[in-house]
Amino acid sequence: MDEKSTSSHQRLLLFLLMVAVFGVFMVQYACPSSSECQMLHQLGAWFTLRGGPGIRTGDGESQVGLQKDPYITEDGALARFVPRFNFTSADLNREVDFNIKGDDVIVFLHIQKTGGTTFGRHLVRNIQLERPCECHAGQKKCTCLRPGKKETWLFSRFSTGWSCGLHADWTELTHCVPSRMDSREAQKNQPSRNYYYITILRDPVSRYLSEWRHVQRGATWKASLHVCDGRSPTLSELPSCYPGDDWSGCSLQEFMDCPYNLANNRQTRMLADLSLVGCYNVSAMGEDERWAVLLDSAKRNLKGMAFFGLTEYQRKTQYLFERTFNLQFIAPFTQLNGTRASSVEVPTETQQRIRQLNRWDVELYEYARDLFLQRFQVARQQERRQARERRQQERRRLRGRFSAKQGRRPKPTETTRSTEERRTEDSLESEVLLSDWWDVDENSTMEDYIGNVEQW
């Protein structure tokens, strides 16, 4: 009698557990991913991650498949991104017809402390090319030539050096690059080149702290030219924050207190057309009006660039670059959340002041992040659609082969699908979700990360 009672209780507990799990999944169907339902969705994800059955989303993907998606794991973002800004189809589809054998040039706008050094190394050392860049130990620059030509296809720190000045901005590069390229590779009847500008952005607070730590260690950018409208700024237009050779040992408070510090809103300034506000002559208009014009210009230039990536999304940055330029990297980018900047313990009030000092960069980054994630979402949807089309074509091919063998046309039902056909479909599906080396652990080792983000 006791054994029967125990068995009955066990069956009842099992039944209740199954009902609870089923209820969680059903709530996820009915409840949107909003704040009032967030806890329920997290509970559902908890069951799924621990071996429960995968749920199905609206486009037919399983939640298990999404959890295995390496692009989701790098940032912990929800599978469905909710956009804030409206962009056109042309803004979101950024595939360009880059011809490395022709006259096209990729121009890398390198903003300080955004991970540009690591990304720049990827460009010269980590792309599959018919004619790889020649990089030698002890040399800062690599030789990146087109196949069959003595011409470079890349204008960057690690290929052409700081040819337009140290960390040249948008204003400098757009005026300098064409003349520099013409002087380097003067030829008769030289056709007009296509210049594809690219850059990397970073969360403004993290970037600001990283620059402070860099300056604190003695770094300066005195070699920067800041050329605008044909001249560099005067000392009165761009005063120095420190009297000596450098600003080593400065406290964060001192760094924030300097009103001339170019670290403030650096990303907005470097991506905008400074000619619109009188270059570095701050008396040309009021401060808020000046920065509003710069922000609008920076957004416009960023949106028109061939490509930009975000430091916080290494895998997505790699994915979008590859799709934009139809180039493939040899090894995957790695994401490491622990950096020197993130290790700095900053009080909440100080973080708020940093955000206020960089409020234009904060707004630019929110805009950039939204555009970046929308582009990623569109690209992935296109990839899945192309994969479905390939599967359909493969099924038709296999059905035709099966029909020819049987001497009759099979009915388009599930029962007529051969084992070979289903195996091919599964293979193509896995190809889209986890192709090649994308399943490598994102937080692998410090060595793999190559001191990402310029030794923060």
GROMACS .gro file of C-alpha atoms in nm:
model
  456
    1MET     CA    1   0.000   0.000   0.000
    2ASP     CA    2   0.284   0.238   0.089
    3GLU     CA    3   0.464   0.160  -0.234
    4LYS     CA    4   0.148   0.232  -0.435
    5SER     CA    5   0.101   0.560  -0.248
    6THR     CA    6   0.462   0.665  -0.313
    7SER     CA    7   0.433   0.577  -0.681
    8SER     CA    8   0.110   0.775  -0.705
    9HIS     CA    9   0.274   1.079  -0.546
   10GLN     CA   10   0.568   1.059  -0.785
   11ARG     CA   11   0.336   1.046  -1.086
   12LEU     CA   12   0.143   1.344  -0.952
   13LEU     CA   13   0.463   1.549  -0.901
   14LEU     CA   14   0.583   1.460  -1.249
   15PHE     CA   15   0.247   1.561  -1.395
   16LEU     CA   16   0.252   1.896  -1.211
   17LEU     CA   17   0.608   1.964  -1.327
   18MET     CA   18   0.512   1.895  -1.688
   19VAL     CA   19   0.211   2.127  -1.656
   20ALA     CA   20   0.433   2.403  -1.513
   21VAL     CA   21   0.687   2.374  -1.795
   22PHE     CA   22   0.410   2.367  -2.054
   23GLY     CA   23   0.251   2.671  -1.891
   24VAL     CA   24   0.574   2.869  -1.907
   25PHE     CA   25   0.615   2.797  -2.278
   26MET     CA   26   0.251   2.884  -2.349
   27VAL     CA   27   0.290   3.216  -2.165
   28GLN     CA   28   0.591   3.294  -2.384
   29TYR     CA   29   0.371   3.248  -2.690
   30ALA     CA   30   0.101   3.479  -2.560
   31CYS     CA   31   0.313   3.736  -2.380
   32PRO     CA   32   0.530   3.979  -2.578
   33SER     CA   33   0.888   4.054  -2.474
   34SER     CA   34   0.792   4.358  -2.268
   35SER     CA   35   0.892   4.466  -1.922
   36GLU     CA   36   0.589   4.316  -1.749
   37CYS     CA   37   0.666   3.974  -1.901
   38GLN     CA   38   1.043   3.979  -1.873
   39MET     CA   39   1.058   3.750  -1.570
   40LEU     CA   40   0.842   3.490  -1.740
   41HIS     CA   41   1.060   3.495  -2.049
   42GLN     CA   42   1.372   3.456  -1.836
   43LEU     CA   43   1.210   3.159  -1.662
   44GLY     CA   44   1.133   3.002  -1.998
   45ALA     CA   45   1.492   3.057  -2.109
   46TRP     CA   46   1.609   2.889  -1.784
   47PHE     CA   47   1.413   2.573  -1.871
   48THR     CA   48   1.534   2.579  -2.232
   49LEU     CA   49   1.901   2.620  -2.143
   50ARG     CA   50   1.880   2.326  -1.907
   51GLY     CA   51   1.773   2.075  -2.162
   52GLY     CA   52   1.401   2.143  -2.194
   53PRO     CA   53   1.232   2.121  -2.530
   54GLY     CA   54   1.292   2.412  -2.761
   55ILE     CA   55   1.004   2.645  -2.837
   56ARG     CA   56   0.924   2.772  -3.182
   57THR     CA   57   0.935   3.140  -3.273
   58GLY     CA   58   0.733   3.319  -3.537
   59ASP     CA   59   0.977   3.261  -3.821
   60GLY     CA   60   1.016   2.891  -3.753
   61GLU     CA   61   1.343   2.899  -3.559
   62SER     CA   62   1.377   2.695  -3.245
   63GLN     CA   63   1.478   2.870  -2.924
   64VAL     CA   64   1.743   2.603  -2.878
   65GLY     CA   65   1.893   2.702  -3.210
   66LEU     CA   66   1.898   3.067  -3.105
   67GLN     CA   67   2.074   2.987  -2.780
   68LYS     CA   68   2.345   2.814  -2.983
   69ASP     CA   69   2.376   3.113  -3.214
   70PRO     CA   70   2.720   3.268  -3.140
   71TYR     CA   71   2.594   3.616  -3.226
   72ILE     CA   72   2.345   3.599  -2.939
   73THR     CA   73   2.596   3.482  -2.679
   74GLU     CA   74   2.845   3.766  -2.725
   75ASP     CA   75   2.616   4.032  -2.580
   76GLY     CA   76   2.332   3.843  -2.417
   77ALA     CA   77   2.083   4.040  -2.624
   78LEU     CA   78   1.734   3.918  -2.695
   79ALA     CA   79   1.695   3.728  -3.018
   80ARG     CA   80   1.449   3.988  -3.143
   81PHE     CA   81   1.589   4.341  -3.152
   82VAL     CA   82   1.336   4.625  -3.121
   83PRO     CA   83   1.458   4.924  -3.328
   84ARG     CA   84   1.419   5.285  -3.219
   85PHE     CA   85   1.511   5.469  -3.539
   86ASN     CA   86   1.363   5.444  -3.886
   87PHE     CA   87   1.610   5.371  -4.164
   88THR     CA   88   1.554   5.311  -4.532
   89SER     CA   89   1.626   4.984  -4.706
   90ALA     CA   90   1.931   5.144  -4.866
   91ASP     CA   91   2.062   5.241  -4.520
   92LEU     CA   92   2.033   4.885  -4.395
   93ASN     CA   93   2.161   4.693  -4.698
   94ARG     CA   94   2.530   4.781  -4.703
   95GLU     CA   95   2.678   4.528  -4.944
   96VAL     CA   96   2.923   4.713  -5.170
   97ASP     CA   97   3.082   4.609  -5.497
   98PHE     CA   98   3.439   4.629  -5.366
   99ASN     CA   99   3.685   4.541  -5.642
  100ILE     CA  100   4.023   4.468  -5.491
  101LYS     CA  101   4.169   4.403  -5.837
  102GLY     CA  102   4.048   4.737  -5.969
  103ASP     CA  103   4.093   5.080  -5.813
  104ASP     CA  104   3.875   5.062  -5.500
  105VAL     CA  105   4.029   5.162  -5.166
  106ILE     CA  106   3.917   5.090  -4.809
  107VAL     CA  107   3.993   5.387  -4.581
  108PHE     CA  108   4.002   5.317  -4.207
  109LEU     CA  109   3.912   5.613  -3.984
  110HIS     CA  110   4.079   5.518  -3.656
  111ILE     CA  111   3.923   5.680  -3.348
  112GLN     CA  112   4.132   5.657  -3.031
  113LYS     CA  113   4.055   5.386  -2.777
  114THR     CA  114   3.781   5.210  -2.972
  115GLY     CA  115   3.971   4.891  -3.049
  116GLY     CA  116   4.099   5.027  -3.379
  117THR     CA  117   4.448   4.883  -3.335
  118THR     CA  118   4.312   4.530  -3.304
  119PHE     CA  119   4.073   4.579  -3.595
  120GLY     CA  120   4.353   4.733  -3.801
  121ARG     CA  121   4.565   4.423  -3.743
  122HIS     CA  122   4.275   4.206  -3.858
  123LEU     CA  123   4.265   4.400  -4.184
  124VAL     CA  124   4.630   4.333  -4.268
  125ARG     CA  125   4.685   3.991  -4.109
  126ASN     CA  126   4.355   3.807  -4.092
  127ILE     CA  127   4.175   3.836  -4.427
  128GLN     CA  128   4.173   3.560  -4.689
  129LEU     CA  129   4.323   3.728  -4.994
  130GLU     CA  130   4.455   3.610  -5.327
  131ARG     CA  131   4.758   3.823  -5.247
  132PRO     CA  132   4.792   3.849  -4.867
  133CYS     CA  133   4.952   4.154  -4.707
  134GLU     CA  134   5.324   4.115  -4.643
  135CYS     CA  135   5.392   4.174  -4.273
  136HIS     CA  136   5.738   4.132  -4.124
  137ALA     CA  137   5.845   4.113  -3.761
  138GLY     CA  138   5.972   4.441  -3.625
  139GLN     CA  139   5.796   4.649  -3.890
  140LYS     CA  140   5.492   4.857  -3.799
  141LYS     CA  141   5.350   4.862  -4.151
  142CYS     CA  142   5.253   4.586  -4.390
  143THR     CA  143   5.252   4.592  -4.769
  144CYS     CA  144   4.899   4.534  -4.897
  145LEU     CA  145   4.901   4.523  -5.276
  146ARG     CA  146   4.635   4.428  -5.527
  147PRO     CA  147   4.676   4.102  -5.720
  148GLY     CA  148   4.902   4.170  -6.019
  149LYS     CA  149   4.955   4.538  -5.933
  150LYS     CA  150   5.189   4.751  -5.726
  151GLU     CA  151   4.900   4.945  -5.578
  152THR     CA  152   4.751   4.933  -5.231
  153TRP     CA  153   4.384   4.863  -5.165
  154LEU     CA  154   4.395   4.970  -4.798
  155PHE     CA  155   4.455   5.314  -4.646
  156SER     CA  156   4.518   5.257  -4.276
  157ARG     CA  157   4.771   5.288  -3.999
  158PHE     CA  158   4.915   4.942  -4.064
  159SER     CA  159   4.937   4.976  -4.442
  160THR     CA  160   5.006   5.338  -4.540
  161GLY     CA  161   5.089   5.470  -4.194
  162TRP     CA  162   4.958   5.799  -4.060
  163SER     CA  163   4.976   5.957  -4.405
  164CYS     CA  164   4.712   6.222  -4.323
  165GLY     CA  165   4.825   6.283  -3.967
  166LEU     CA  166   4.794   6.092  -3.643
  167HIS     CA  167   4.436   5.970  -3.594
  168ALA     CA  168   4.304   6.184  -3.877
  169ASP     CA  169   3.932   6.259  -3.857
  170TRP     CA  170   3.660   6.267  -4.124
  171THR     CA  171   3.734   6.628  -4.219
  172GLU     CA  172   4.103   6.553  -4.269
  173LEU     CA  173   4.070   6.217  -4.441
  174THR     CA  174   3.812   6.317  -4.701
  175HIS     CA  175   4.035   6.604  -4.814
  176CYS     CA  176   4.369   6.428  -4.776
  177VAL     CA  177   4.323   6.069  -4.894
  178PRO     CA  178   4.255   6.129  -5.265
  179SER     CA  179   4.562   6.354  -5.308
  180ARG     CA  180   4.781   6.114  -5.108
  181MET     CA  181   4.669   5.817  -5.315
  182ASP     CA  182   4.729   6.007  -5.638
  183SER     CA  183   5.080   6.107  -5.530
  184ARG     CA  184   5.163   5.750  -5.422
  185GLU     CA  185   5.037   5.584  -5.738
  186ALA     CA  186   5.050   5.845  -6.012
  187GLN     CA  187   4.961   5.690  -6.347
  188LYS     CA  188   4.847   5.824  -6.678
  189ASN     CA  189   4.473   5.818  -6.732
  190GLN     CA  190   4.418   5.714  -6.370
  191PRO     CA  191   4.044   5.641  -6.329
  192SER     CA  192   3.855   5.789  -6.036
  193ARG     CA  193   3.875   5.561  -5.736
  194ASN     CA  194   3.595   5.447  -5.510
  195TYR     CA  195   3.683   5.518  -5.147
  196TYR     CA  196   3.502   5.304  -4.891
  197TYR     CA  197   3.531   5.459  -4.543
  198ILE     CA  198   3.507   5.237  -4.235
  199THR     CA  199   3.544   5.293  -3.861
  200ILE     CA  200   3.488   5.141  -3.515
  201LEU     CA  201   3.285   5.303  -3.236
  202ARG     CA  202   3.271   5.227  -2.865
  203ASP     CA  203   3.052   5.296  -2.564
  204PRO     CA  204   3.138   5.659  -2.472
  205VAL     CA  205   3.192   5.607  -2.099
  206SER     CA  206   3.423   5.307  -2.150
  207ARG     CA  207   3.609   5.487  -2.428
  208TYR     CA  208   3.654   5.800  -2.215
  209LEU     CA  209   3.791   5.603  -1.919
  210SER     CA  210   4.022   5.412  -2.153
  211GLU     CA  211   4.159   5.737  -2.295
  212TRP     CA  212   4.212   5.877  -1.947
  213ARG     CA  213   4.411   5.568  -1.845
  214HIS     CA  214   4.612   5.596  -2.166
  215VAL     CA  215   4.692   5.963  -2.107
  216GLN     CA  216   4.767   5.893  -1.742
  217ARG     CA  217   5.040   5.653  -1.856
  218GLY     CA  218   5.203   5.934  -2.055
  219ALA     CA  219   5.044   5.900  -2.398
  220THR     CA  220   4.983   6.210  -2.609
  221TRP     CA  221   4.860   6.280  -2.960
  222LYS     CA  222   5.067   6.590  -3.021
  223ALA     CA  223   5.143   6.472  -3.373
  224SER     CA  224   4.777   6.507  -3.468
  225LEU     CA  225   4.734   6.782  -3.726
  226HIS     CA  226   4.364   6.868  -3.684
  227VAL     CA  227   4.366   7.024  -4.029
  228CYS     CA  228   4.039   7.192  -4.125
  229ASP     CA  229   3.977   7.427  -4.417
  230GLY     CA  230   4.345   7.404  -4.510
  231ARG     CA  231   4.503   7.490  -4.174
  232SER     CA  232   4.565   7.360  -3.823
  233PRO     CA  233   4.405   7.533  -3.523
  234THR     CA  234   4.592   7.804  -3.336
  235LEU     CA  235   4.687   7.765  -2.970
  236SER     CA  236   4.404   8.000  -2.872
  237GLU     CA  237   4.156   7.788  -3.069
  238LEU     CA  238   4.282   7.461  -2.922
  239PRO     CA  239   4.456   7.523  -2.586
  240SER     CA  240   4.648   7.248  -2.410
  241CYS     CA  241   4.521   7.084  -2.093
  242TYR     CA  242   4.870   7.050  -1.944
  243PRO     CA  243   5.185   7.268  -1.938
  244GLY     CA  244   5.457   7.002  -1.969
  245ASP     CA  245   5.548   6.740  -2.227
  246ASP     CA  246   5.260   6.515  -2.130
  247TRP     CA  247   4.979   6.473  -1.879
  248SER     CA  248   5.108   6.159  -1.711
  249GLY     CA  249   4.974   6.089  -1.365
  250CYS     CA  250   4.665   6.308  -1.406
  251SER     CA  251   4.369   6.214  -1.194
  252LEU     CA  252   4.031   6.141  -1.343
  253GLN     CA  253   3.903   6.460  -1.182
  254GLU     CA  254   4.173   6.667  -1.355
  255PHE     CA  255   4.100   6.491  -1.682
  256MET     CA  256   3.731   6.578  -1.658
  257ASP     CA  257   3.790   6.937  -1.543
  258CYS     CA  258   3.982   7.051  -1.853
  259PRO     CA  259   3.733   7.236  -2.077
  260TYR     CA  260   3.958   7.193  -2.384
  261ASN     CA  261   3.994   6.816  -2.351
  262LEU     CA  262   3.939   6.661  -2.695
  263ALA     CA  263   3.845   6.336  -2.523
  264ASN     CA  264   3.503   6.492  -2.461
  265ASN     CA  265   3.268   6.383  -2.741
  266ARG     CA  266   3.567   6.272  -2.946
  267GLN     CA  267   3.370   6.029  -3.162
  268THR     CA  268   3.117   6.292  -3.268
  269ARG     CA  269   3.389   6.544  -3.352
  270MET     CA  270   3.596   6.294  -3.546
  271LEU     CA  271   3.303   6.177  -3.760
  272ALA     CA  272   3.157   6.521  -3.836
  273ASP     CA  273   3.243   6.777  -4.103
  274LEU     CA  274   3.411   7.046  -3.891
  275SER     CA  275   3.389   7.298  -4.173
  276LEU     CA  276   3.018   7.332  -4.095
  277VAL     CA  277   3.092   7.498  -3.759
  278GLY     CA  278   3.397   7.705  -3.845
  279CYS     CA  279   3.645   7.429  -3.760
  280TYR     CA  280   3.799   7.492  -3.415
  281ASN     CA  281   3.676   7.851  -3.385
  282VAL     CA  282   3.424   7.797  -3.106
  283SER     CA  283   3.313   8.160  -3.117
  284ALA     CA  284   3.144   8.106  -3.454
  285MET     CA  285   2.822   7.989  -3.282
  286GLY     CA  286   2.682   7.889  -2.944
  287GLU     CA  287   2.807   7.565  -2.788
  288ASP     CA  288   2.476   7.373  -2.802
  289GLU     CA  289   2.409   7.485  -3.158
  290ARG     CA  290   2.762   7.392  -3.259
  291TRP     CA  291   2.737   7.042  -3.115
  292ALA     CA  292   2.390   6.988  -3.258
  293VAL     CA  293   2.528   7.061  -3.605
  294LEU     CA  294   2.826   6.832  -3.543
  295LEU     CA  295   2.606   6.550  -3.417
  296ASP     CA  296   2.378   6.573  -3.719
  297SER     CA  297   2.680   6.570  -3.950
  298ALA     CA  298   2.837   6.275  -3.766
  299LYS     CA  299   2.517   6.072  -3.793
  300ARG     CA  300   2.488   6.148  -4.163
  301ASN     CA  301   2.851   6.057  -4.233
  302LEU     CA  302   2.831   5.741  -4.023
  303LYS     CA  303   2.517   5.625  -4.200
  304GLY     CA  304   2.678   5.688  -4.539
  305MET     CA  305   2.997   5.497  -4.459
  306ALA     CA  306   3.045   5.164  -4.627
  307PHE     CA  307   3.083   4.999  -4.286
  308PHE     CA  308   3.124   5.065  -3.916
  309GLY     CA  309   3.157   4.823  -3.628
  310LEU     CA  310   3.113   4.840  -3.251
  311THR     CA  311   3.373   4.734  -2.997
  312GLU     CA  312   3.107   4.570  -2.782
  313TYR     CA  313   2.995   4.342  -3.069
  314GLN     CA  314   3.307   4.177  -3.209
  315ARG     CA  315   3.135   3.881  -3.379
  316LYS     CA  316   2.864   4.095  -3.533
  317THR     CA  317   3.129   4.343  -3.648
  318GLN     CA  318   3.317   4.064  -3.823
  319TYR     CA  319   2.998   3.924  -3.975
  320LEU     CA  320   2.882   4.259  -4.118
  321PHE     CA  321   3.227   4.345  -4.255
  322GLU     CA  322   3.246   4.011  -4.435
  323ARG     CA  323   2.902   4.054  -4.587
  324THR     CA  324   2.962   4.418  -4.680
  325PHE     CA  325   3.289   4.364  -4.866
  326ASN     CA  326   3.250   3.996  -4.960
  327LEU     CA  327   3.579   3.921  -4.783
  328GLN     CA  328   3.638   3.646  -4.529
  329PHE     CA  329   3.853   3.651  -4.216
  330ILE     CA  330   4.075   3.354  -4.142
  331ALA     CA  331   4.021   3.341  -3.764
  332PRO     CA  332   3.721   3.466  -3.566
  333PHE     CA  333   3.715   3.788  -3.368
  334THR     CA  334   3.695   3.733  -2.994
  335GLN     CA  335   3.493   3.918  -2.733
  336LEU     CA  336   3.647   3.984  -2.394
  337ASN     CA  337   3.451   4.182  -2.140
  338GLY     CA  338   3.732   4.231  -1.891
  339THR     CA  339   3.942   4.536  -1.984
  340ARG     CA  340   4.155   4.793  -1.808
  341ALA     CA  341   3.883   5.052  -1.848
  342SER     CA  342   3.615   4.824  -1.706
  343SER     CA  343   3.840   4.738  -1.410
  344VAL     CA  344   3.836   5.103  -1.297
  345GLU     CA  345   3.590   5.145  -1.012
  346VAL     CA  346   3.408   5.469  -1.083
  347PRO     CA  347   3.133   5.601  -0.853
  348THR     CA  348   2.788   5.641  -1.000
  349GLU     CA  349   2.805   6.020  -0.972
  350THR     CA  350   3.134   6.024  -1.167
  351GLN     CA  351   2.988   5.802  -1.438
  352GLN     CA  352   2.696   6.039  -1.469
  353ARG     CA  353   2.930   6.332  -1.509
  354ILE     CA  354   3.127   6.145  -1.777
  355ARG     CA  355   2.803   6.081  -1.962
  356GLN     CA  356   2.716   6.448  -1.936
  357LEU     CA  357   3.059   6.552  -2.065
  358ASN     CA  358   3.006   6.310  -2.355
  359ARG     CA  359   2.633   6.356  -2.405
  360TRP     CA  360   2.670   6.408  -2.780
  361ASP     CA  361   2.876   6.090  -2.807
  362VAL     CA  362   2.613   5.909  -2.599
  363GLU     CA  363   2.344   6.014  -2.845
  364LEU     CA  364   2.563   5.924  -3.143
  365TYR     CA  365   2.641   5.581  -2.998
  366GLU     CA  366   2.273   5.504  -2.934
  367TYR     CA  367   2.202   5.596  -3.294
  368ALA     CA  368   2.498   5.390  -3.419
  369ARG     CA  369   2.406   5.088  -3.209
  370ASP     CA  370   2.050   5.093  -3.337
  371LEU     CA  371   2.163   5.119  -3.699
  372PHE     CA  372   2.428   4.850  -3.647
  373LEU     CA  373   2.186   4.599  -3.494
  374GLN     CA  374   1.921   4.670  -3.756
  375ARG     CA  375   2.179   4.604  -4.028
  376PHE     CA  376   2.277   4.283  -3.856
  377GLN     CA  377   1.915   4.174  -3.825
  378VAL     CA  378   1.845   4.244  -4.193
  379ALA     CA  379   2.162   4.063  -4.302
  380ARG     CA  380   2.074   3.754  -4.097
  381GLN     CA  381   1.720   3.750  -4.234
  382GLN     CA  382   1.858   3.764  -4.586
  383GLU     CA  383   2.101   3.484  -4.506
  384ARG     CA  384   1.823   3.262  -4.371
  385ARG     CA  385   1.605   3.338  -4.671
  386GLN     CA  386   1.889   3.245  -4.905
  387ALA     CA  387   1.943   2.925  -4.706
  388ARG     CA  388   1.575   2.833  -4.741
  389GLU     CA  389   1.595   2.892  -5.115
  390ARG     CA  390   1.902   2.667  -5.136
  391ARG     CA  391   1.719   2.396  -4.941
  392GLN     CA  392   1.419   2.422  -5.170
  393GLN     CA  393   1.639   2.394  -5.478
  394GLU     CA  394   1.817   2.095  -5.330
  395ARG     CA  395   1.485   1.926  -5.247
  396ARG     CA  396   1.364   1.979  -5.603
  397ARG     CA  397   1.687   1.835  -5.736
  398LEU     CA  398   1.663   1.529  -5.512
  399ARG     CA  399   1.295   1.480  -5.595
  400GLY     CA  400   1.381   1.490  -5.962
  401ARG     CA  401   1.650   1.227  -5.910
  402PHE     CA  402   1.414   1.011  -5.705
  403SER     CA  403   1.143   1.047  -5.966
  404ALA     CA  404   1.381   0.946  -6.243
  405LYS     CA  405   1.485   0.635  -6.050
  406GLN     CA  406   1.128   0.531  -5.974
  407GLY     CA  407   0.999   0.619  -6.320
  408ARG     CA  408   0.717   0.826  -6.175
  409ARG     CA  409   0.657   1.171  -6.025
  410PRO     CA  410   0.630   1.155  -5.646
  411LYS     CA  411   0.359   1.343  -5.461
  412PRO     CA  412   0.484   1.655  -5.277
  413THR     CA  413   0.435   1.509  -4.931
  414GLU     CA  414   0.663   1.448  -4.640
  415THR     CA  415   0.659   1.074  -4.700
  416THR     CA  416   0.825   1.112  -5.043
  417ARG     CA  417   1.129   1.288  -4.895
  418SER     CA  418   1.418   1.048  -4.895
  419THR     CA  419   1.664   1.009  -4.611
  420GLU     CA  420   1.931   1.171  -4.828
  421GLU     CA  421   1.701   1.471  -4.887
  422ARG     CA  422   1.633   1.525  -4.518
  423ARG     CA  423   2.001   1.485  -4.436
  424THR     CA  424   2.089   1.750  -4.696
  425GLU     CA  425   1.832   1.991  -4.553
  426ASP     CA  426   1.964   1.943  -4.199
  427SER     CA  427   2.316   2.003  -4.325
  428LEU     CA  428   2.218   2.328  -4.496
  429GLU     CA  429   2.031   2.444  -4.186
  430SER     CA  430   2.332   2.386  -3.964
  431GLU     CA  431   2.549   2.562  -4.221
  432VAL     CA  432   2.347   2.881  -4.173
  433LEU     CA  433   2.326   2.876  -3.795
  434LEU     CA  434   2.678   2.765  -3.712
  435SER     CA  435   2.908   2.779  -4.010
  436ASP     CA  436   3.270   2.673  -3.989
  437TRP     CA  437   3.448   2.812  -3.683
  438TRP     CA  438   3.167   3.032  -3.545
  439ASP     CA  439   3.112   2.800  -3.250
  440VAL     CA  440   3.451   2.883  -3.097
  441ASP     CA  441   3.417   2.999  -2.737
  442GLU     CA  442   3.397   3.378  -2.739
  443ASN     CA  443   3.576   3.427  -2.410
  444SER     CA  444   3.862   3.197  -2.497
  445THR     CA  445   4.197   3.334  -2.382
  446MET     CA  446   4.374   3.664  -2.341
  447GLU     CA  447   4.623   3.556  -2.608
  448ASP     CA  448   4.342   3.503  -2.861
  449TYR     CA  449   4.210   3.847  -2.782
  450ILE     CA  450   4.547   4.003  -2.887
  451GLY     CA  451   4.523   4.278  -2.630
  452ASN     CA  452   4.192   4.385  -2.778
  453VAL     CA  453   4.098   4.750  -2.774
  454GLU     CA  454   4.454   4.878  -2.777
  455GLN     CA  455   4.558   4.747  -2.435
  456TRP     CA  456   4.286   4.936  -2.251
   0.00000   0.00000   0.00000
